[in-house]
């Protein structure tokens, strides 16, 4: 872990892969991750942890399946949102976005339970293969 400031713009410029979060630092037992996203991710659930999103650039949509029904939250640049543990959700970014995530170390991108994983997605990490 670095003891120097981390320019997020430089960290984001260091990779092109979509839906493949990179750890930029750790806080106690949590990873602070950044990701470039475009299109849709998978419906998935993190059974035991909340998932924090901060939109650094662009707009992120998070569809949620809640007891009251399905809804979509729109997050413009600078907005934050926390998906509660146990809530099925699907992030998407039709025009692309850069996001920051805050999750316990080792949390898989595809959650604990998820939709069928397409062939172009790594089943362990949820990273898009050969974008």
Short mmCIF file of C-alpha atoms in Angstrom, two decimals, residues 78-123:
data_model
loop_
_atom_site.label_atom_id
_atom_site.label_comp_id
_atom_site.label_asym_id
_atom_site.label_seq_id
_atom_site.Cartn_x
_atom_site.Cartn_y
_atom_site.Cartn_z
CA UNK A 78 -20.25 12.78 -8.02
CA UNK A 79 -23.18 10.75 -6.64
CA UNK A 80 -22.84 7.90 -4.14
CA UNK A 81 -25.12 4.96 -3.43
CA UNK A 82 -24.94 1.92 -1.19
CA UNK A 83 -26.60 -1.33 -2.20
CA UNK A 84 -27.61 -3.11 1.03
CA UNK A 85 -26.36 -6.64 1.68
CA UNK A 86 -28.69 -9.27 0.28
CA UNK A 87 -30.16 -6.96 -2.40
CA UNK A 88 -30.07 -8.32 -5.94
CA UNK A 89 -28.71 -5.61 -8.24
CA UNK A 90 -27.35 -5.01 -11.74
CA UNK A 91 -25.13 -2.02 -12.50
CA UNK A 92 -25.08 -0.63 -16.02
CA UNK A 93 -23.62 2.38 -17.82
CA UNK A 94 -25.08 2.83 -21.31
CA UNK A 95 -22.65 5.67 -22.14
CA UNK A 96 -19.79 4.48 -19.94
CA UNK A 97 -18.61 5.58 -16.51
CA UNK A 98 -15.69 5.47 -14.11
CA UNK A 99 -16.59 4.35 -10.60
CA UNK A 100 -15.05 3.84 -7.18
CA UNK A 101 -16.18 0.86 -5.06
CA UNK A 102 -15.66 0.21 -1.38
CA UNK A 103 -15.96 -3.48 -0.41
CA UNK A 104 -14.48 -5.97 2.04
CA UNK A 105 -11.20 -7.42 0.75
CA UNK A 106 -11.80 -10.43 -1.45
CA UNK A 107 -15.39 -9.59 -2.39
CA UNK A 108 -16.05 -11.09 -5.86
CA UNK A 109 -17.32 -8.67 -8.51
CA UNK A 110 -20.11 -11.11 -9.39
CA UNK A 111 -21.26 -11.43 -5.79
CA UNK A 112 -22.14 -14.60 -3.92
CA UNK A 113 -25.06 -15.45 -6.21
CA UNK A 114 -25.53 -14.27 -9.78
CA UNK A 115 -27.11 -14.82 -13.17
CA UNK A 116 -25.43 -17.22 -15.57
CA UNK A 117 -22.03 -15.87 -16.48
CA UNK A 118 -21.45 -15.36 -20.23
CA UNK A 119 -18.39 -16.97 -21.84
CA UNK A 120 -16.64 -13.59 -22.13
CA UNK A 121 -16.68 -13.08 -18.33
CA UNK A 122 -14.25 -14.68 -15.87
CA UNK A 123 -16.43 -16.76 -13.52
#
